[in-house]
Amino acid sequence: MSSTSELQHPDLGPDRANACRMYDHLIGGGQAPLSEHDQAALKRLLEVAPGTPYVARDNRAFMRRVTRYLAETAKVRQFLDLGCGYPTERNLHDIAREHVPDARVVYVDREEDAVAEYLRLLSGDPNATAVAAAIETPEKVLADERVNRVIDFGEPVAVLATGVFPFIPDSADPRGIVAAYRDACVPGSYLAISHALTAEYWEAGLADVVLDLYRTAVQAMYPRRLEEVAALFEGYTMVEPGLVSTPTWRPDEPLAPEQTMHVRAVAGLGVLEAADGRA
Ligand SMILES: C[S@@+](CC[C@H](N)C(=O)[O-])C[C@H]1O[C@@H](n2cnc3c(N)ncnc32)[C@H](O)[C@@H]1O
């Protein structure tokens, strides 16, 4: 669907570190081969912000918990994972299928190597696929034949966007992007988002250093204020506990002190209700 040039971003290239591969490393994934630039940026990141792996793992853990909630409790059967990253134990389709064995899953990421890994993993699976696309072209993603072969937009769909909107600048209209996916979904559909917060939620001075590192050596990031993240859920009714610091969204177990120390992000889940209030 997308030509390579459409997927290219000024901050993506062989002379910079790659945020997708770095994230895979931070969560302990180990699927992405690291370049020299990735290694240098990771080294610097861990020096200036040693809590970053906790933040990254908390984000991934939210993806797993919210997927389980969606499949087990909300009985959602279809999933569209925007900005999926590299496959990592355990993947969205593995978790969803524990509860919904025939769950249908489409993974989308701009990172073609990550998508290629998913395609290898999903080879021969008629109910799941991966597509290389930029999420800010929802009209293309939603019209894509491979997406529509797996997902029936006449039935509820859970759209997940965990950790991806911090890479979308305001100039690309994040609210408009979310609204385009929302408008393609029927009542009973869900939206899950996790998102980095602005500097006032970080340890003093840390955000400037980390954001400067990303801007100069990796890819610019756009943390948002709590109310800006909340605005992405326009049209959705928040599921309890609402938009909260990522590790505190329906945790499986009591939180370790380091999980609450390094919170720089929030997460939430919304449901699209019918006009009469029924999901
Ligand atoms: C922090 S990772 C999150 C991965 C996964 N969603 C998770 O929560 O574990 C962000 C991912 O978004 C992808 N990404 C960033 N900007 C994107 C865009 N405009 N379109 C599609 N994918 C994008 C990156 O390649 C990366 O894989």
GROMACS .gro file of C-alpha atoms and ligand atoms in nm:
model
  306
    1MET     CA    1   0.000   0.000   0.000
    2SER     CA    2   0.259   0.257   0.100
    3SER     CA    3   0.559   0.324  -0.114
    4THR     CA    4   0.886   0.318   0.076
    5SER     CA    5   0.917   0.695   0.037
    6GLU     CA    6   0.585   0.748   0.218
    7LEU     CA    7   0.716   0.550   0.514
    8GLN     CA    8   1.035   0.746   0.527
    9HIS     CA    9   1.059   1.017   0.784
   10PRO     CA   10   1.334   1.281   0.798
   11ASP     CA   11   1.442   1.133   1.133
   12LEU     CA   12   1.463   0.777   1.002
   13GLY     CA   13   1.782   0.678   0.828
   14PRO     CA   14   2.107   0.488   0.859
   15ASP     CA   15   2.291   0.783   1.017
   16ARG     CA   16   2.055   0.800   1.317
   17ALA     CA   17   1.951   0.564   1.590
   18ASN     CA   18   1.613   0.399   1.541
   19ALA     CA   19   1.345   0.439   1.809
   20CYS     CA   20   1.168   0.114   1.718
   21ARG     CA   21   1.482  -0.098   1.754
   22MET     CA   22   1.582   0.087   2.073
   23TYR     CA   23   1.240   0.020   2.225
   24ASP     CA   24   1.270  -0.350   2.140
   25HIS     CA   25   1.598  -0.354   2.329
   26LEU     CA   26   1.457  -0.154   2.624
   27ILE     CA   27   1.173  -0.402   2.675
   28GLY     CA   28   1.416  -0.693   2.651
   29GLY     CA   29   1.278  -0.811   2.319
   30GLY     CA   30   1.600  -0.888   2.136
   31GLN     CA   31   1.438  -0.922   1.790
   32ALA     CA   32   1.587  -0.606   1.640
   33PRO     CA   33   1.951  -0.604   1.533
   34LEU     CA   34   2.106  -0.289   1.679
   35SER     CA   35   2.318  -0.054   1.466
   36GLU     CA   36   2.618   0.135   1.597
   37HIS     CA   37   2.397   0.445   1.627
   38ASP     CA   38   2.132   0.251   1.821
   39GLN     CA   39   2.393   0.122   2.064
   40ALA     CA   40   2.544   0.468   2.120
   41ALA     CA   41   2.203   0.629   2.175
   42LEU     CA   42   2.095   0.352   2.413
   43LYS     CA   43   2.416   0.386   2.613
   44ARG     CA   44   2.360   0.760   2.650
   45LEU     CA   45   1.990   0.713   2.729
   46LEU     CA   46   2.063   0.466   3.007
   47GLU     CA   47   2.328   0.696   3.149
   48VAL     CA   48   2.101   0.999   3.167
   49ALA     CA   49   1.774   0.818   3.237
   50PRO     CA   50   1.839   0.476   3.392
   51GLY     CA   51   1.468   0.434   3.466
   52THR     CA   52   1.379   0.420   3.095
   53PRO     CA   53   1.359   0.038   3.071
   54TYR     CA   54   1.094   0.043   3.345
   55VAL     CA   55   0.892   0.298   3.151
   56ALA     CA   56   0.923   0.096   2.829
   57ARG     CA   57   0.833  -0.234   3.000
   58ASP     CA   58   0.539  -0.070   3.176
   59ASN     CA   59   0.416   0.040   2.835
   60ARG     CA   60   0.447  -0.308   2.690
   61ALA     CA   61   0.284  -0.458   2.999
   62PHE     CA   62  -0.013  -0.223   2.951
   63MET     CA   63  -0.050  -0.354   2.595
   64ARG     CA   64  -0.065  -0.707   2.733
   65ARG     CA   65  -0.309  -0.626   3.016
   66VAL     CA   66  -0.542  -0.423   2.797
   67THR     CA   67  -0.542  -0.695   2.530
   68ARG     CA   68  -0.636  -0.953   2.791
   69TYR     CA   69  -0.913  -0.726   2.922
   70LEU     CA   70  -1.043  -0.670   2.569
   71ALA     CA   71  -1.051  -1.040   2.479
   72GLU     CA   72  -1.145  -1.192   2.814
   73THR     CA   73  -1.381  -0.933   2.962
   74ALA     CA   74  -1.500  -0.719   2.670
   75LYS     CA   75  -1.515  -1.022   2.433
   76VAL     CA   76  -1.362  -0.828   2.144
   77ARG     CA   77  -1.269  -1.052   1.853
   78GLN     CA   78  -1.080  -0.810   1.626
   79PHE     CA   79  -0.768  -0.601   1.693
   80LEU     CA   80  -0.588  -0.331   1.497
   81ASP     CA   81  -0.248  -0.261   1.657
   82LEU     CA   82  -0.114   0.075   1.534
   83GLY     CA   83   0.262   0.119   1.581
   84CYS     CA   84   0.304  -0.242   1.694
   85GLY     CA   85   0.686  -0.248   1.713
   86TYR     CA   86   0.879  -0.576   1.681
   87PRO     CA   87   0.716  -0.903   1.784
   88THR     CA   88   0.806  -0.989   2.142
   89GLU     CA   89   0.698  -1.265   2.377
   90ARG     CA   90   0.398  -1.244   2.428
   91ASN     CA   91   0.238  -1.084   2.130
   92LEU     CA   92  -0.107  -0.936   2.109
   93HIS     CA   93  -0.243  -1.228   1.902
   94ASP     CA   94  -0.106  -1.484   2.152
   95ILE     CA   95  -0.278  -1.308   2.443
   96ALA     CA   96  -0.607  -1.243   2.263
   97ARG     CA   97  -0.630  -1.602   2.139
   98GLU     CA   98  -0.606  -1.744   2.489
   99HIS     CA   99  -0.958  -1.608   2.532
  100VAL     CA  100  -1.081  -1.576   2.173
  101PRO     CA  101  -0.916  -1.858   1.978
  102ASP     CA  102  -1.010  -1.717   1.639
  103ALA     CA  103  -0.921  -1.355   1.723
  104ARG     CA  104  -0.837  -1.151   1.415
  105VAL     CA  105  -0.534  -0.926   1.437
  106VAL     CA  106  -0.369  -0.670   1.208
  107TYR     CA  107  -0.036  -0.522   1.306
  108VAL     CA  108   0.068  -0.187   1.154
  109ASP     CA  109   0.406  -0.017   1.182
  110ARG     CA  110   0.613   0.217   0.971
  111GLU     CA  111   0.920   0.008   1.049
  112GLU     CA  112   0.939  -0.237   0.761
  113ASP     CA  113   1.181  -0.476   0.936
  114ALA     CA  114   0.943  -0.509   1.231
  115VAL     CA  115   0.654  -0.580   0.994
  116ALA     CA  116   0.866  -0.840   0.810
  117GLU     CA  117   0.926  -1.016   1.145
  118TYR     CA  118   0.552  -1.030   1.211
  119LEU     CA  119   0.484  -1.161   0.862
  120ARG     CA  120   0.738  -1.439   0.915
  121LEU     CA  121   0.577  -1.525   1.249
  122LEU     CA  122   0.223  -1.516   1.109
  123SER     CA  123   0.295  -1.698   0.785
  124GLY     CA  124  -0.001  -1.923   0.697
  125ASP     CA  125  -0.228  -1.760   0.957
  126PRO     CA  126  -0.546  -1.649   0.775
  127ASN     CA  127  -0.666  -1.446   1.074
  128ALA     CA  128  -0.366  -1.221   1.125
  129THR     CA  129  -0.134  -1.008   0.919
  130ALA     CA  130   0.104  -0.714   0.936
  131VAL     CA  131   0.116  -0.409   0.714
  132ALA     CA  132   0.392  -0.151   0.671
  133ALA     CA  133   0.218   0.185   0.688
  134ALA     CA  134   0.229   0.524   0.855
  135ILE     CA  135  -0.064   0.549   1.096
  136GLU     CA  136  -0.120   0.911   0.998
  137THR     CA  137  -0.262   0.791   0.667
  138PRO     CA  138  -0.575   0.628   0.815
  139GLU     CA  139  -0.759   0.640   0.483
  140LYS     CA  140  -0.493   0.414   0.331
  141VAL     CA  141  -0.474   0.180   0.628
  142LEU     CA  142  -0.853   0.149   0.644
  143ALA     CA  143  -0.887   0.089   0.270
  144ASP     CA  144  -0.603  -0.160   0.250
  145GLU     CA  145  -0.713  -0.492   0.107
  146ARG     CA  146  -0.494  -0.693   0.349
  147VAL     CA  147  -0.642  -0.511   0.647
  148ASN     CA  148  -0.997  -0.569   0.524
  149ARG     CA  149  -0.933  -0.936   0.453
  150VAL     CA  150  -0.871  -0.987   0.825
  151ILE     CA  151  -1.089  -0.722   0.991
  152ASP     CA  152  -1.460  -0.674   0.933
  153PHE     CA  153  -1.531  -0.311   1.024
  154GLY     CA  154  -1.901  -0.399   1.050
  155GLU     CA  155  -1.813  -0.574   1.379
  156PRO     CA  156  -1.644  -0.423   1.688
  157VAL     CA  157  -1.270  -0.365   1.661
  158ALA     CA  158  -1.019  -0.277   1.932
  159VAL     CA  159  -0.775  -0.018   1.803
  160LEU     CA  160  -0.454  -0.009   2.005
  161ALA     CA  161  -0.206   0.278   1.982
  162THR     CA  162   0.039   0.211   2.263
  163GLY     CA  163   0.344   0.435   2.265
  164VAL     CA  164   0.301   0.553   1.906
  165PHE     CA  165   0.135   0.896   1.927
  166PRO     CA  166   0.443   1.045   2.099
  167PHE     CA  167   0.603   1.014   1.754
  168ILE     CA  168   0.325   1.208   1.582
  169PRO     CA  169   0.363   1.589   1.587
  170ASP     CA  170   0.065   1.822   1.636
  171SER     CA  171   0.114   1.930   1.273
  172ALA     CA  172   0.000   1.579   1.168
  173ASP     CA  173  -0.325   1.629   1.365
  174PRO     CA  174  -0.326   1.337   1.613
  175ARG     CA  175  -0.690   1.402   1.708
  176GLY     CA  176  -0.792   1.389   1.343
  177ILE     CA  177  -0.599   1.062   1.298
  178VAL     CA  178  -0.773   0.900   1.595
  179ALA     CA  179  -1.109   1.032   1.476
  180ALA     CA  180  -1.060   0.873   1.134
  181TYR     CA  181  -1.006   0.529   1.289
  182ARG     CA  182  -1.295   0.591   1.531
  183ASP     CA  183  -1.532   0.682   1.248
  184ALA     CA  184  -1.454   0.352   1.076
  185CYS     CA  185  -1.558   0.158   1.388
  186VAL     CA  186  -1.905   0.047   1.502
  187PRO     CA  187  -2.039   0.082   1.860
  188GLY     CA  188  -1.882  -0.173   2.091
  189SER     CA  189  -1.538  -0.092   1.949
  190TYR     CA  190  -1.253   0.017   2.174
  191LEU     CA  191  -0.951   0.249   2.169
  192ALA     CA  192  -0.646   0.191   2.389
  193ILE     CA  193  -0.374   0.455   2.407
  194SER     CA  194  -0.060   0.494   2.613
  195HIS     CA  195   0.131   0.818   2.584
  196ALA     CA  196   0.437   0.996   2.728
  197LEU     CA  197   0.360   1.301   2.939
  198THR     CA  198   0.523   1.644   2.935
  199ALA     CA  199   0.821   1.746   3.151
  200GLU     CA  200   0.630   1.837   3.469
  201TYR     CA  201   0.556   1.467   3.525
  202TRP     CA  202   0.922   1.362   3.495
  203GLU     CA  203   1.199   1.388   3.748
  204ALA     CA  204   1.332   1.746   3.740
  205GLY     CA  205   1.533   1.825   3.429
  206LEU     CA  206   1.511   1.475   3.286
  207ALA     CA  207   1.264   1.537   3.006
  208ASP     CA  208   1.481   1.805   2.844
  209VAL     CA  209   1.783   1.575   2.834
  210VAL     CA  210   1.594   1.273   2.700
  211LEU     CA  211   1.394   1.471   2.444
  212ASP     CA  212   1.710   1.644   2.327
  213LEU     CA  213   1.879   1.307   2.280
  214TYR     CA  214   1.583   1.178   2.079
  215ARG     CA  215   1.565   1.495   1.868
  216THR     CA  216   1.935   1.503   1.784
  217ALA     CA  217   2.027   1.134   1.760
  218VAL     CA  218   1.706   0.934   1.719
  219GLN     CA  219   1.366   1.074   1.622
  220ALA     CA  220   1.179   1.373   1.764
  221MET     CA  221   0.925   1.284   2.032
  222TYR     CA  222   0.616   1.481   2.127
  223PRO     CA  223   0.507   1.417   2.486
  224ARG     CA  224   0.166   1.565   2.565
  225ARG     CA  225  -0.017   1.713   2.859
  226LEU     CA  226  -0.268   1.493   3.036
  227GLU     CA  227  -0.563   1.685   2.889
  228GLU     CA  228  -0.417   1.654   2.538
  229VAL     CA  229  -0.396   1.277   2.576
  230ALA     CA  230  -0.750   1.274   2.718
  231ALA     CA  231  -0.868   1.467   2.411
  232LEU     CA  232  -0.755   1.180   2.187
  233PHE     CA  233  -1.042   0.976   2.337
  234GLU     CA  234  -1.305   1.217   2.203
  235GLY     CA  235  -1.625   1.023   2.130
  236TYR     CA  236  -1.528   0.734   2.358
  237THR     CA  237  -1.649   0.655   2.710
  238MET     CA  238  -1.356   0.577   2.936
  239VAL     CA  239  -1.343   0.232   3.092
  240GLU     CA  240  -1.250   0.230   3.464
  241PRO     CA  241  -1.006   0.346   3.597
  242GLY     CA  242  -0.988   0.606   3.318
  243LEU     CA  243  -0.668   0.767   3.200
  244VAL     CA  244  -0.407   0.688   3.467
  245SER     CA  245  -0.033   0.641   3.503
  246THR     CA  246   0.049   0.340   3.287
  247PRO     CA  247   0.142   0.078   3.549
  248THR     CA  248  -0.167   0.162   3.756
  249TRP     CA  249  -0.412   0.070   3.479
  250ARG     CA  250  -0.570  -0.250   3.616
  251PRO     CA  251  -0.241  -0.390   3.753
  252ASP     CA  252  -0.213  -0.766   3.799
  253GLU     CA  253  -0.019  -0.738   4.123
  254PRO     CA  254   0.085  -0.474   4.375
  255LEU     CA  255   0.329  -0.231   4.212
  256ALA     CA  256   0.702  -0.235   4.287
  257PRO     CA  257   0.841   0.101   4.411
  258GLU     CA  258   1.048   0.153   4.092
  259GLN     CA  259   0.729   0.124   3.885
  260THR     CA  260   0.574   0.424   4.054
  261MET     CA  261   0.904   0.616   4.071
  262HIS     CA  262   0.959   0.635   3.696
  263VAL     CA  263   0.611   0.711   3.571
  264ARG     CA  264   0.624   0.948   3.277
  265ALA     CA  265   0.329   0.817   3.081
  266VAL     CA  266  -0.044   0.751   3.101
  267ALA     CA  267  -0.270   0.486   2.957
  268GLY     CA  268  -0.640   0.439   2.910
  269LEU     CA  269  -0.913   0.248   2.732
  270GLY     CA  270  -1.229   0.392   2.580
  271VAL     CA  271  -1.538   0.223   2.440
  272LEU     CA  272  -1.749   0.354   2.158
  273GLU     CA  273  -2.108   0.351   2.274
  274ALA     CA  274  -2.417   0.367   2.058
  275ALA     CA  275  -2.618   0.689   2.069
  276ASP     CA  276  -2.855   0.519   2.316
  277GLY     CA  277  -2.562   0.450   2.551
  278ARG     CA  278  -2.528   0.080   2.470
  279ALA     CA  279  -2.183  -0.044   2.371
  280LIG     C1  280   0.739   0.281   2.161
  280LIG     S1  281   0.711   0.172   2.027
  280LIG     C2  282   0.562   0.092   2.083
  280LIG     C3  283   0.545  -0.049   2.030
  280LIG     C4  284   0.421  -0.122   2.079
  280LIG     N1  285   0.301  -0.052   2.038
  280LIG     C5  286   0.420  -0.141   2.228
  280LIG     O1  287   0.343  -0.071   2.296
  280LIG     O2  288   0.495  -0.222   2.282
  280LIG     C6  289   0.650   0.283   1.902
  280LIG     C7  290   0.630   0.218   1.767
  280LIG     O3  291   0.558   0.310   1.682
  280LIG     C8  292   0.614   0.301   1.552
  280LIG     N2  293   0.582   0.427   1.482
  280LIG     C9  294   0.626   0.552   1.512
  280LIG     N3  295   0.569   0.642   1.431
  280LIG    C10  296   0.487   0.573   1.347
  280LIG    C11  297   0.399   0.610   1.242
  280LIG     N4  298   0.386   0.736   1.208
  280LIG     N5  299   0.329   0.514   1.178
  280LIG    C12  300   0.343   0.384   1.214
  280LIG     N6  301   0.425   0.342   1.313
  280LIG    C13  302   0.495   0.435   1.380
  280LIG    C14  303   0.762   0.279   1.573
  280LIG     O4  304   0.822   0.224   1.459
  280LIG    C15  305   0.760   0.185   1.693
  280LIG     O5  306   0.755   0.052   1.652
   0.00000   0.00000   0.00000
